[in-house]
Short mmCIF file of C-alpha atoms and ligand atoms in Angstrom, two decimals:
data_model
loop_
_atom_site.label_atom_id
_atom_site.label_comp_id
_atom_site.label_asym_id
_atom_site.label_seq_id
_atom_site.Cartn_x
_atom_site.Cartn_y
_atom_site.Cartn_z
CA MET Q 136 1.18 -1.34 -24.01
CA PRO Q 137 3.02 -2.10 -27.02
CA GLU Q 138 1.95 -5.77 -28.59
CA HIS Q 139 4.97 -7.82 -29.69
CA TYR Q 140 5.38 -11.07 -30.14
CA ILE Q 141 8.53 -13.31 -30.79
CA GLU Q 142 9.53 -17.19 -30.07
CA SER Q 143 12.19 -18.02 -28.10
CA ALA Q 144 14.87 -20.83 -29.55
CA ALA Q 145 13.52 -24.85 -30.09
CA SER Q 146 11.48 -26.39 -28.48
CA ASP Q 147 12.58 -30.40 -26.00
CA PRO Q 148 10.49 -32.91 -27.09
CA VAL Q 149 8.24 -32.79 -24.48
CA THR Q 150 7.67 -29.46 -24.30
CA ALA Q 151 7.50 -29.63 -28.24
CA GLU Q 152 4.70 -32.28 -27.13
CA ARG Q 153 2.97 -30.56 -24.59
CA LEU Q 154 2.49 -27.46 -26.65
CA GLU Q 155 0.87 -28.93 -29.95
CA ARG Q 156 -1.89 -28.32 -26.86
CA VAL Q 157 -1.59 -24.53 -27.83
CA ASP Q 158 -3.16 -25.78 -31.36
CA SER Q 159 -6.02 -28.00 -29.92
CA VAL Q 160 -7.42 -24.71 -28.09
CA ARG Q 161 -6.85 -22.70 -31.53
CA LYS Q 162 -9.26 -25.17 -33.40
CA LYS Q 163 -11.43 -25.00 -30.74
CA LEU Q 164 -11.95 -21.53 -30.46
CA GLU Q 165 -11.57 -21.08 -34.35
CA LYS Q 166 -14.70 -23.57 -34.58
CA ASN Q 167 -17.03 -22.00 -31.92
CA GLY Q 168 -16.56 -19.12 -34.81
CA ARG Q 169 -13.83 -17.48 -31.16
CA THR Q 170 -12.14 -14.94 -33.72
CA GLY Q 171 -10.97 -12.20 -35.03
CA GLU Q 172 -13.86 -9.47 -33.44
CA ASN Q 173 -15.09 -12.26 -31.28
CA ALA Q 174 -11.66 -13.84 -30.30
CA PRO Q 175 -12.16 -14.54 -26.16
CA LYS Q 176 -9.61 -11.86 -23.80
CA TYR Q 177 -6.76 -13.09 -21.17
CA PHE Q 178 -6.12 -11.63 -18.47
CA ILE Q 179 -2.91 -12.44 -16.69
CA GLN Q 180 -2.25 -10.60 -13.08
CA THR Q 181 1.46 -10.80 -11.97
CA PHE Q 182 2.70 -10.38 -8.91
CA GLY Q 183 6.59 -10.83 -6.99
CA CYS Q 184 9.97 -10.81 -9.00
CA GLN Q 185 11.15 -9.86 -12.51
CA GLN Q 186 11.51 -14.31 -12.93
CA ASN Q 187 7.05 -14.27 -12.78
CA GLU Q 188 7.33 -11.02 -14.90
CA ALA Q 189 9.15 -13.10 -17.11
CA ASP Q 190 6.63 -16.14 -16.86
CA SER Q 191 4.31 -14.45 -17.20
CA GLU Q 192 5.42 -12.49 -21.00
CA ARG Q 193 5.77 -16.67 -21.60
CA LEU Q 194 1.74 -16.79 -20.73
CA ALA Q 195 0.73 -14.29 -22.29
CA GLY Q 196 2.84 -15.83 -25.46
CA LEU Q 197 1.17 -18.90 -24.75
CA CYS Q 198 -2.47 -17.15 -24.77
CA ALA Q 199 -1.72 -15.15 -28.54
CA ALA Q 200 -0.95 -18.82 -29.67
CA MET Q 201 -4.31 -19.85 -28.38
CA GLY Q 202 -6.14 -17.36 -30.50
CA TYR Q 203 -7.00 -14.90 -26.54
CA VAL Q 204 -6.96 -11.42 -27.06
CA ARG Q 205 -4.83 -9.11 -23.90
CA THR Q 206 -7.51 -7.49 -22.53
CA ASP Q 207 -5.88 -4.82 -19.03
CA ARG Q 208 -9.65 -5.67 -17.31
CA PRO Q 209 -10.33 -8.87 -16.08
CA ASP Q 210 -14.39 -8.81 -16.13
CA GLU Q 211 -13.99 -8.97 -19.48
CA ALA Q 212 -11.63 -11.40 -20.14
CA GLN Q 213 -12.34 -15.24 -20.49
CA LEU Q 214 -8.41 -16.43 -19.17
CA ILE Q 215 -7.68 -14.90 -16.08
CA LEU Q 216 -4.15 -15.98 -15.43
CA VAL Q 217 -3.35 -15.47 -11.87
CA ASN Q 218 1.24 -15.91 -11.23
CA THR Q 219 1.58 -15.47 -8.03
CA CYS Q 220 4.30 -15.15 -5.63
CA ALA Q 221 5.45 -16.51 -2.50
CA VAL Q 222 7.78 -14.60 -1.10
CA ARG Q 223 6.78 -12.36 1.39
CA GLU Q 224 3.01 -14.12 2.98
CA HIS Q 225 1.67 -10.13 1.90
CA ALA Q 226 2.26 -11.21 -1.48
CA GLU Q 227 0.30 -14.50 -0.49
CA LYS Q 228 -2.44 -12.37 1.06
CA LYS Q 229 -2.74 -10.48 -2.27
CA ALA Q 230 -3.04 -12.82 -4.92
CA LEU Q 231 -5.61 -14.88 -2.66
CA SER Q 232 -7.76 -11.66 -1.92
CA ILE Q 233 -7.36 -10.93 -5.91
CA ILE Q 234 -8.34 -14.33 -6.20
CA GLY Q 235 -11.18 -14.26 -4.22
CA GLY Q 236 -12.94 -10.97 -6.30
CA TYR Q 237 -12.81 -13.32 -9.44
CA LYS Q 238 -15.82 -15.31 -7.68
CA HIS Q 239 -18.27 -12.90 -9.46
CA ILE Q 240 -16.54 -12.80 -12.13
CA LYS Q 241 -17.14 -16.46 -13.09
CA ASP Q 242 -20.95 -16.46 -10.89
CA LYS Q 243 -21.78 -14.12 -13.59
CA ASN Q 244 -20.11 -16.19 -16.81
CA PRO Q 245 -19.82 -19.29 -15.81
CA ASP Q 246 -17.58 -20.26 -18.98
CA VAL Q 247 -15.04 -17.68 -17.54
CA VAL Q 248 -11.21 -20.06 -17.54
CA ILE Q 249 -9.59 -19.38 -14.57
CA GLY Q 250 -5.96 -20.23 -13.69
CA VAL Q 251 -3.83 -19.65 -10.84
CA GLY Q 252 0.07 -21.07 -11.06
CA GLY Q 253 3.35 -19.15 -9.75
CA CYS Q 254 5.70 -19.99 -6.67
CA MET Q 255 2.65 -19.82 -4.19
CA VAL Q 256 0.46 -23.25 -5.72
CA THR Q 257 4.22 -24.79 -6.01
CA GLN Q 258 2.86 -24.67 -2.26
CA LYS Q 259 0.52 -28.08 -1.89
CA ALA Q 260 -1.04 -26.99 0.95
CA ARG Q 261 -1.79 -23.45 -1.00
CA ALA Q 262 -2.23 -25.24 -4.26
CA ASP Q 263 -5.21 -27.77 -1.83
CA LYS Q 264 -6.36 -24.07 -0.30
CA LEU Q 265 -6.48 -22.89 -3.49
CA ARG Q 266 -8.81 -27.06 -4.47
CA ASN Q 267 -11.11 -26.42 -1.54
CA SER Q 268 -11.92 -22.37 -0.54
CA TYR Q 269 -11.72 -21.40 -4.32
CA PRO Q 270 -13.78 -24.15 -6.68
CA TYR Q 271 -14.18 -21.54 -9.19
CA VAL Q 272 -10.41 -21.23 -10.23
CA SER Q 273 -10.53 -23.77 -13.25
CA PHE Q 274 -7.28 -25.45 -13.06
CA THR Q 275 -3.45 -24.46 -11.11
CA PHE Q 276 -0.16 -25.18 -11.62
CA ASP Q 277 3.57 -24.92 -10.42
CA THR Q 278 6.21 -23.12 -11.45
CA GLY Q 279 7.87 -25.85 -13.58
CA ALA Q 280 4.69 -26.38 -15.69
CA VAL Q 281 4.26 -23.18 -17.74
CA ASP Q 282 4.05 -25.20 -20.43
CA ARG Q 283 1.67 -27.11 -19.45
CA VAL Q 284 -1.08 -24.26 -19.81
CA PRO Q 285 -2.77 -25.33 -22.82
CA GLU Q 286 -3.53 -28.31 -21.68
CA LEU Q 287 -5.37 -27.34 -18.86
CA VAL Q 288 -6.85 -24.57 -20.79
CA LEU Q 289 -8.51 -27.34 -23.31
CA GLY Q 290 -9.32 -29.23 -20.49
CA ALA Q 291 -11.02 -26.87 -18.84
CA LEU Q 292 -12.87 -25.56 -21.84
CA ASP Q 293 -14.35 -29.25 -22.76
CA GLY Q 294 -15.76 -29.28 -18.67
CA GLY Q 295 -12.94 -31.76 -17.76
CA LYS Q 296 -12.38 -31.50 -13.95
CA ARG Q 297 -10.46 -29.17 -11.64
CA ALA Q 298 -6.39 -29.66 -12.50
CA PHE Q 299 -4.32 -29.49 -9.76
CA VAL Q 300 -0.19 -29.64 -11.53
CA LEU Q 301 2.27 -30.05 -8.78
CA SER Q 302 4.21 -32.10 -11.05
CA GLU Q 303 8.24 -30.32 -9.56
CA GLU Q 304 8.89 -31.19 -12.76
CA PHE Q 305 11.87 -27.96 -12.98
CA LYS Q 306 13.45 -28.63 -16.19
CA ILE Q 307 14.40 -25.80 -18.61
CA ALA Q 308 10.90 -25.53 -20.88
CA GLU Q 309 12.18 -23.98 -24.45
CA GLY Q 310 9.75 -22.97 -27.26
CA ILE Q 311 7.30 -21.33 -25.33
CA PRO Q 312 6.41 -18.19 -27.03
CA ILE Q 313 6.27 -14.83 -25.55
CA ARG Q 314 4.81 -11.67 -25.76
CA ARG Q 315 7.20 -8.84 -23.83
CA GLU Q 316 5.63 -5.96 -22.46
CA SER Q 317 8.37 -3.77 -24.02
CA LYS Q 318 9.92 -3.74 -27.42
CA HIS Q 319 12.58 -1.80 -25.96
CA MET Q 320 13.58 -3.62 -22.88
CA ALA Q 321 13.07 -6.99 -21.96
CA TRP Q 322 14.08 -9.54 -19.81
CA LEU Q 323 16.55 -12.52 -20.38
CA SER Q 324 16.32 -15.43 -18.28
CA ILE Q 325 19.91 -17.24 -18.83
CA MET Q 326 18.93 -20.10 -15.79
CA TYR Q 327 16.25 -21.15 -13.44
CA GLY Q 328 16.41 -22.21 -9.48
CA CYS Q 329 18.58 -22.06 -6.68
CA ASN Q 330 20.93 -23.71 -4.13
CA ASN Q 331 21.38 -21.85 -2.41
CA PHE Q 332 19.02 -22.06 0.94
CA CYS Q 333 19.26 -18.94 2.84
CA SER Q 334 17.57 -19.94 5.56
CA TYR Q 335 14.22 -17.49 5.57
CA CYS Q 336 13.62 -18.14 2.33
CA ILE Q 337 11.71 -20.19 -0.58
CA VAL Q 338 12.95 -19.20 -3.95
CA PRO Q 339 15.02 -22.92 -3.70
CA TYR Q 340 11.84 -24.75 -2.84
CA VAL Q 341 9.41 -23.82 -5.06
CA ARG Q 342 12.28 -23.30 -8.03
CA GLY Q 343 14.17 -26.14 -7.39
CA ARG Q 344 17.63 -26.59 -8.60
CA GLU Q 345 20.44 -23.97 -10.54
CA ARG Q 346 19.84 -25.42 -13.86
CA SER Q 347 21.72 -23.21 -16.66
CA ARG Q 348 20.25 -22.92 -20.15
CA SER Q 349 22.95 -23.12 -23.11
CA ALA Q 350 24.64 -19.80 -23.72
CA GLY Q 351 23.69 -20.58 -27.96
CA ALA Q 352 19.43 -19.77 -27.15
CA ILE Q 353 20.38 -17.29 -25.17
CA LEU Q 354 22.74 -15.76 -27.65
CA GLU Q 355 19.85 -16.96 -30.84
CA GLU Q 356 17.38 -14.91 -27.98
CA ALA Q 357 19.19 -12.37 -27.51
CA LYS Q 358 20.03 -11.58 -30.46
CA ALA Q 359 16.89 -11.98 -32.00
CA LEU Q 360 15.84 -9.48 -29.42
CA ILE Q 361 18.19 -6.21 -30.65
CA ALA Q 362 16.89 -7.51 -33.90
CA ASP Q 363 13.28 -6.49 -33.35
CA GLY Q 364 14.60 -2.32 -31.35
CA ALA Q 365 15.42 -4.10 -27.93
CA ARG Q 366 17.92 -1.99 -26.38
CA ASP Q 367 17.72 -2.82 -23.09
CA ILE Q 368 18.78 -6.64 -21.85
CA THR Q 369 18.90 -8.03 -18.33
CA LEU Q 370 19.57 -10.97 -18.03
CA LEU Q 371 18.04 -12.78 -15.29
CA GLY Q 372 18.72 -15.93 -12.82
CA GLN Q 373 17.75 -16.20 -8.76
CA ASN Q 374 21.65 -16.19 -8.92
CA VAL Q 375 23.23 -15.65 -11.40
CA ASN Q 376 26.69 -15.54 -11.21
CA SER Q 377 26.27 -19.48 -11.37
CA TYR Q 378 25.12 -19.52 -14.52
CA ASP Q 379 27.23 -22.50 -16.21
CA GLY Q 380 25.55 -23.19 -19.96
CA GLY Q 381 25.87 -26.25 -19.11
CA THR Q 382 22.77 -28.02 -17.91
CA VAL Q 383 21.29 -28.85 -21.49
CA GLY Q 384 24.37 -29.84 -22.93
CA GLY Q 385 26.23 -26.18 -24.68
CA THR Q 386 29.82 -25.18 -23.40
CA ARG Q 387 29.97 -24.90 -20.31
CA ILE Q 388 30.91 -21.05 -19.71
CA ASP Q 389 30.15 -18.50 -16.79
CA ILE Q 390 28.25 -15.53 -16.75
CA ALA Q 391 31.52 -12.89 -17.74
CA GLU Q 392 32.70 -15.03 -20.73
CA LEU Q 393 28.78 -14.97 -21.64
CA MET Q 394 28.07 -11.42 -21.54
CA HIS Q 395 31.58 -10.57 -23.29
CA ARG Q 396 29.54 -13.49 -26.10
CA ILE Q 397 26.57 -11.11 -25.80
CA CYS Q 398 28.03 -7.84 -25.91
CA ALA Q 399 30.27 -9.06 -29.15
CA LEU Q 400 26.71 -8.98 -30.96
CA ASP Q 401 25.76 -6.10 -33.29
CA GLY Q 402 23.29 -3.49 -32.72
CA ASP Q 403 23.68 -0.84 -29.90
CA PHE Q 404 21.79 -1.96 -26.87
CA ARG Q 405 22.23 -1.95 -22.85
CA LEU Q 406 23.01 -5.02 -20.98
CA ARG Q 407 22.73 -5.62 -17.01
CA PHE Q 408 22.00 -8.52 -15.68
CA MET Q 409 20.36 -9.68 -11.88
CA THR Q 410 20.94 -11.07 -9.00
CA SER Q 411 24.43 -11.37 -7.93
CA HIS Q 412 24.59 -13.73 -4.54
CA PRO Q 413 27.63 -11.79 -2.59
CA LYS Q 414 30.06 -14.93 -1.92
CA ASP Q 415 29.54 -16.03 -6.53
CA ALA Q 416 30.47 -12.38 -7.57
CA SER Q 417 33.43 -12.87 -9.70
CA ASP Q 418 36.45 -10.97 -10.47
CA ARG Q 419 35.40 -12.25 -13.55
CA LEU Q 420 32.42 -10.79 -13.90
CA ILE Q 421 32.91 -7.54 -12.37
CA GLU Q 422 36.16 -7.50 -15.10
CA ALA Q 423 32.78 -7.53 -17.85
CA MET Q 424 30.78 -4.99 -16.11
CA ALA Q 425 34.60 -2.57 -16.23
CA SER Q 426 35.46 -3.28 -19.98
CA GLU Q 427 32.20 -3.83 -22.16
CA ASP Q 428 30.52 -0.85 -23.02
CA LYS Q 429 27.33 -2.66 -23.47
CA VAL Q 430 26.88 -3.06 -19.64
CA ALA Q 431 25.11 -1.28 -17.24
CA LYS Q 432 27.15 0.49 -14.34
CA HIS Q 433 24.85 -0.77 -11.91
CA PHE Q 434 25.21 -3.71 -9.58
CA HIS Q 435 22.45 -5.34 -7.08
CA LEU Q 436 24.87 -6.88 -4.20
CA PRO Q 437 21.70 -8.13 -1.79
CA VAL Q 438 23.97 -7.97 1.65
CA GLN Q 439 20.22 -8.77 3.71
CA SER Q 440 22.23 -7.98 7.29
CA GLY Q 441 25.78 -6.24 7.97
CA SER Q 442 25.64 -8.26 10.63
CA ASP Q 443 27.98 -11.35 11.45
CA ARG Q 444 26.40 -13.44 13.84
CA ILE Q 445 22.43 -12.74 11.21
CA LEU Q 446 24.67 -13.59 8.57
CA ALA Q 447 25.68 -16.92 9.43
CA ALA Q 448 21.94 -17.54 10.99
CA MET Q 449 20.71 -16.63 7.37
CA ASN Q 450 23.10 -19.01 6.00
CA ARG Q 451 24.76 -16.70 3.58
CA ARG Q 452 27.90 -18.09 4.09
CA TYR Q 453 29.73 -14.09 3.89
CA THR Q 454 30.44 -12.65 6.76
CA ALA Q 455 29.90 -8.23 6.24
CA ASP Q 456 33.87 -8.13 5.76
CA ALA Q 457 34.40 -10.70 3.36
CA TYR Q 458 30.78 -8.17 1.52
CA TYR Q 459 31.86 -5.10 2.01
CA GLU Q 460 35.84 -5.77 0.27
CA LYS Q 461 33.61 -7.76 -2.86
CA ILE Q 462 32.12 -3.81 -2.75
CA GLU Q 463 35.71 -1.65 -2.85
CA LYS Q 464 36.81 -4.30 -5.96
CA ILE Q 465 33.33 -3.61 -7.20
CA ARG Q 466 33.85 0.13 -7.01
CA ALA Q 467 37.95 -0.16 -7.65
CA ALA Q 468 36.62 -0.98 -11.25
CA VAL Q 469 33.80 0.99 -11.72
CA PRO Q 470 34.33 4.09 -9.51
CA ASP Q 471 31.13 5.15 -10.67
CA VAL Q 472 29.38 2.14 -10.03
CA SER Q 473 25.81 2.18 -9.46
CA LEU Q 474 25.44 0.06 -6.02
CA THR Q 475 21.75 -1.34 -4.77
CA SER Q 476 21.15 -4.07 -2.44
CA ASP Q 477 18.15 -6.32 -0.70
CA ILE Q 478 17.82 -5.68 3.39
CA ILE Q 479 15.85 -8.26 5.49
CA VAL Q 480 15.33 -6.69 8.96
CA GLY Q 481 13.71 -8.15 12.16
CA PHE Q 482 14.75 -11.92 11.08
CA PRO Q 483 14.46 -14.02 14.36
CA GLY Q 484 17.07 -13.34 16.97
CA GLU Q 485 17.91 -10.26 15.33
CA THR Q 486 19.11 -7.52 18.47
CA GLU Q 487 19.30 -4.00 17.83
CA GLU Q 488 23.59 -3.98 17.66
CA ASP Q 489 22.97 -6.39 14.90
CA PHE Q 490 20.22 -3.74 13.14
CA GLU Q 491 22.84 -0.78 14.32
CA ASP Q 492 25.16 -3.05 12.14
CA THR Q 493 23.25 -3.21 9.23
CA LEU Q 494 22.50 0.85 9.46
CA ALA Q 495 26.11 1.06 9.73
CA MET Q 496 26.94 -1.38 6.71
CA MET Q 497 24.84 1.10 4.60
CA GLU Q 498 26.44 4.26 5.89
CA LYS Q 499 29.52 2.33 4.18
CA ALA Q 500 28.30 0.85 1.46
CA ARG Q 501 26.64 4.05 0.64
CA TYR Q 502 23.94 2.43 -1.67
CA ASP Q 503 21.86 4.40 -4.75
CA MET Q 504 19.02 2.12 -3.26
CA VAL Q 505 17.92 -0.38 -0.62
CA PHE Q 506 15.13 -2.49 -1.32
CA SER Q 507 14.36 -3.27 2.54
CA PHE Q 508 11.67 -6.22 3.78
CA ILE Q 509 10.45 -6.57 6.91
CA TYR Q 510 11.53 -10.57 8.11
CA SER Q 511 7.97 -12.75 6.56
CA PRO Q 512 8.10 -16.54 8.44
CA ARG Q 513 7.84 -18.53 5.53
CA ALA Q 514 6.87 -22.24 6.37
CA GLY Q 515 9.36 -25.33 5.71
CA THR Q 516 12.26 -22.27 5.58
CA PRO Q 517 14.60 -23.26 8.56
CA ALA Q 518 14.56 -19.59 9.62
CA ALA Q 519 10.21 -20.11 10.43
CA SER Q 520 11.39 -22.36 12.88
CA MET Q 521 13.90 -20.85 14.39
CA PRO Q 522 13.01 -18.90 18.67
CA ASP Q 523 13.51 -15.21 19.18
CA GLN Q 524 10.72 -14.24 16.55
CA ILE Q 525 10.41 -9.96 16.28
CA PRO Q 526 7.59 -8.78 17.15
CA ARG Q 527 5.89 -6.60 14.55
CA GLU Q 528 6.43 -3.72 16.28
CA ILE Q 529 9.83 -3.90 16.84
CA SER Q 530 10.24 -4.51 13.11
CA SER Q 531 8.63 -1.81 11.80
CA GLU Q 532 9.73 0.46 14.07
CA ARG Q 533 13.50 -0.59 12.97
CA MET Q 534 12.37 -0.25 9.14
CA GLU Q 535 11.35 3.41 9.40
CA ARG Q 536 14.68 4.27 10.59
CA LEU Q 537 16.40 1.70 7.96
CA LEU Q 538 14.56 3.73 4.94
CA ALA Q 539 14.81 6.96 6.69
CA LEU Q 540 18.40 6.41 6.90
CA GLY Q 541 18.20 5.05 3.27
CA ALA Q 542 16.38 8.13 1.65
CA LYS Q 543 19.43 10.40 3.32
CA ILE Q 544 21.87 8.28 0.80
CA ALA Q 545 20.25 8.41 -1.94
CA ASP Q 546 19.59 11.93 -2.14
CA GLU Q 547 23.43 11.85 -1.19
CA ARG Q 548 24.07 10.31 -4.39
CA ASN Q 549 21.81 11.32 -6.85
CA GLU Q 550 23.31 14.58 -5.97
CA ARG Q 551 26.61 13.80 -7.91
CA PHE Q 552 25.00 13.00 -11.36
CA VAL Q 553 23.38 16.72 -11.39
CA GLY Q 554 25.23 18.74 -13.80
CA ARG Q 555 26.33 15.47 -16.06
CA GLU Q 556 25.44 14.50 -19.24
CA LEU Q 557 24.27 10.22 -19.26
CA ARG Q 558 22.81 8.26 -21.76
CA VAL Q 559 19.77 7.05 -21.31
CA LEU Q 560 17.24 5.17 -22.93
CA ALA Q 561 13.81 6.86 -22.97
CA GLU Q 562 11.32 4.38 -22.62
CA GLY Q 563 8.10 6.35 -22.32
CA VAL Q 564 5.92 8.87 -21.15
CA SER Q 565 5.91 9.55 -17.73
CA LYS Q 566 2.77 9.75 -15.85
CA ASN Q 567 3.14 12.30 -14.48
CA ASP Q 568 3.61 14.59 -16.90
CA PRO Q 569 3.20 13.98 -20.08
CA ALA Q 570 5.25 16.50 -21.70
CA MET Q 571 7.86 14.90 -20.34
CA LEU Q 572 9.79 11.31 -21.56
CA THR Q 573 10.95 9.12 -18.68
CA GLY Q 574 14.16 6.54 -19.12
CA ARG Q 575 16.90 4.35 -17.90
CA GLY Q 576 20.70 4.76 -17.33
CA ASP Q 577 23.26 3.32 -14.92
CA PRO Q 578 21.98 4.99 -12.44
CA VAL Q 579 19.04 3.41 -10.71
CA ARG Q 580 16.57 6.04 -10.47
CA PRO Q 581 14.51 6.83 -13.53
CA ILE Q 582 15.26 9.60 -15.57
CA HIS Q 583 12.85 12.52 -16.93
CA PHE Q 584 13.77 14.69 -19.84
CA ALA Q 585 11.51 17.30 -22.03
CA ALA Q 586 11.60 15.44 -25.87
CA ASP Q 587 9.64 14.41 -28.56
CA ARG Q 588 7.78 11.11 -28.42
CA SER Q 589 9.46 9.55 -31.68
CA ARG Q 590 12.91 9.22 -29.46
CA ILE Q 591 10.58 6.46 -27.57
CA GLY Q 592 13.07 3.74 -27.40
CA GLN Q 593 15.92 5.81 -28.81
CA PHE Q 594 19.21 6.33 -26.69
CA VAL Q 595 19.19 10.20 -25.82
CA ASN Q 596 22.09 11.69 -24.11
CA VAL Q 597 20.46 14.37 -21.40
CA THR Q 598 21.99 17.02 -19.21
CA ILE Q 599 20.72 15.39 -15.48
CA THR Q 600 20.16 19.14 -14.22
CA GLY Q 601 17.81 18.12 -10.77
CA ALA Q 602 17.86 15.34 -8.15
CA LYS Q 603 15.09 13.84 -6.16
CA THR Q 604 14.53 11.43 -4.58
CA TYR Q 605 13.07 9.17 -6.16
CA CYS Q 606 14.02 10.17 -9.81
CA LEU Q 607 16.74 12.45 -11.91
CA GLU Q 608 15.62 15.00 -13.73
CA GLY Q 609 16.95 16.75 -17.02
CA GLU Q 610 17.19 17.89 -20.34
CA PRO Q 611 18.42 16.71 -24.13
CA ALA Q 612 22.15 17.70 -24.63
CA PRO Q 613 23.14 19.55 -26.90
CA ARG Q 614 25.55 17.42 -28.89
CA GLN Q 615 23.33 13.87 -29.03
CA ASP Q 616 25.52 10.80 -30.97
N1 SAM X 720 18.21 -14.45 -5.57
C1 SAM X 720 18.60 -13.19 -4.89
C2 SAM X 720 19.19 -12.90 -3.72
O1 SAM X 720 19.70 -13.96 -3.25
O2 SAM X 720 19.08 -11.90 -3.54
C3 SAM X 720 16.77 -12.55 -4.92
C4 SAM X 720 15.16 -13.24 -4.18
S1 SAM X 720 13.92 -13.08 -2.95
C5 SAM X 720 12.54 -13.82 -4.43
C6 SAM X 720 14.20 -10.93 -3.38
C7 SAM X 720 14.80 -10.75 -1.85
O3 SAM X 720 13.54 -10.84 -1.01
C8 SAM X 720 16.27 -11.10 -1.32
O4 SAM X 720 16.90 -10.79 -1.12
C9 SAM X 720 15.43 -10.96 0.41
O5 SAM X 720 15.64 -10.06 0.79
C10 SAM X 720 14.20 -11.37 0.09
N2 SAM X 720 13.25 -12.02 1.03
C11 SAM X 720 13.61 -14.06 0.61
N3 SAM X 720 12.80 -14.17 2.00
C12 SAM X 720 12.44 -13.28 2.19
C13 SAM X 720 11.78 -13.47 3.58
N4 SAM X 720 10.97 -14.59 4.44
N5 SAM X 720 11.14 -12.63 3.82
C14 SAM X 720 11.49 -11.20 3.77
N6 SAM X 720 12.16 -11.16 2.95
C15 SAM X 720 11.99 -11.91 2.58
FE1 SF4 X 721 16.17 -17.21 -2.23
FE2 SF4 X 721 18.66 -17.26 -0.77
FE3 SF4 X 721 18.12 -18.50 -3.48
FE4 SF4 X 721 18.28 -15.71 -3.56
S1 SF4 X 721 20.34 -16.55 -3.06
S2 SF4 X 721 17.10 -16.69 -4.23
S3 SF4 X 721 17.86 -15.72 -1.18
S4 SF4 X 721 17.78 -19.22 -1.65
#
């Protein structure tokens, strides 16, 4: 994994004060001779969405700034951080099982510091579970307390009490160092939290209300990223369409204007955004995608269900027809757009007829890819206590049908690229064939092509020669620009 390290924009005073603990930890490690060859190692385990991946890059930035060196092996780490997800029960169970496995590491080396953060431990019941049943966990920190990690590490190194931070301070912490996973592809968080309260979703409870970073801070970060070699930048937010640019005192601008301003920056790069809520996907956003060459022609617009009855029960605040009208608008403005969606199967009360409405929407919308999930009850959300929870066998059977239809449509959609020339960012060596590179273009699927490793991090014109369900294959086009 490439080592890459960049500071985000200037910090607020509270965060700045907390980040002073970074130096305290570093000094402590230096005093104990834990530098250079002897530097202690950190390991981060991440679950969940892109926002969590972005948060883990901040955790990695903090670890590096404190003087730790990255390892991919938890058993050789002196600091283990687990960044958890709470969107589905499966993610929580998996995290708890992995944390359970760290007990033997702590048994072997009692000095190891283990911290758990993220959405799971932003719920009190889960933080309590870790406090009571996982005594080797040194600390937990909620999603609003990433900037408190240095203080928590310092406390653990000093042999202080175990700490369980549930501050629910859902603010914007600027100035946390970031150590990015990739030099060429970057997450750029533009806002945090969600106000939508879809009835099945835990996110608003564990990430707080919507708050936008200032346009100035985002533009500074985008400039630094581009100067540093980023060629594919994804603007991140739970509902990026609600971006208002102003919570921290900046000028109030919407996401379309923000995208125009980023596209006006010098440099050859591609801009993406996710996720859009259909009710807020504005004409201005669609126009920005259509008019800006730098914006990838990919729209992720989660429908969740094709049944009006279920959409109402989900509190999605659009009907299937209104959703489809949005798609028609997008396709009218960007005819070749790659369209993707999230769908939940087995929401409480979903009848066979409701499910067939969802399949009908898939047939109509012709998604390039669908991310589908079996409904998972989340304690504290309205849907968890709704009647008519759907038995697992029915949800699983529906899921199989949905997956089969999704794959069939995706296959048909992928075919349209065969014979065409696409501009692809070479991301790295293909996992399956070291002679091939893999990269991304406008289609959602990865694109594999034979090219020299020196092209990694560059755009390559690729002629597509074949389409499979999960990837496209091609070769460098004769003409490169
Ligand atoms: N903000 C985004 C949106 O509105 O589409 C996505 C956030 S959520 C982390 C990603 C996806 O997880 C959702 O689109 C939904 O399909 C799925 N999801 C959320 N809660 C779920 C639940 N309780 N059970 C199953 N899937 C769920
Ligand atoms: Fe969850 Fe709905 Fe917010 Fe997406 S828009 S994060 S699904 S509450």
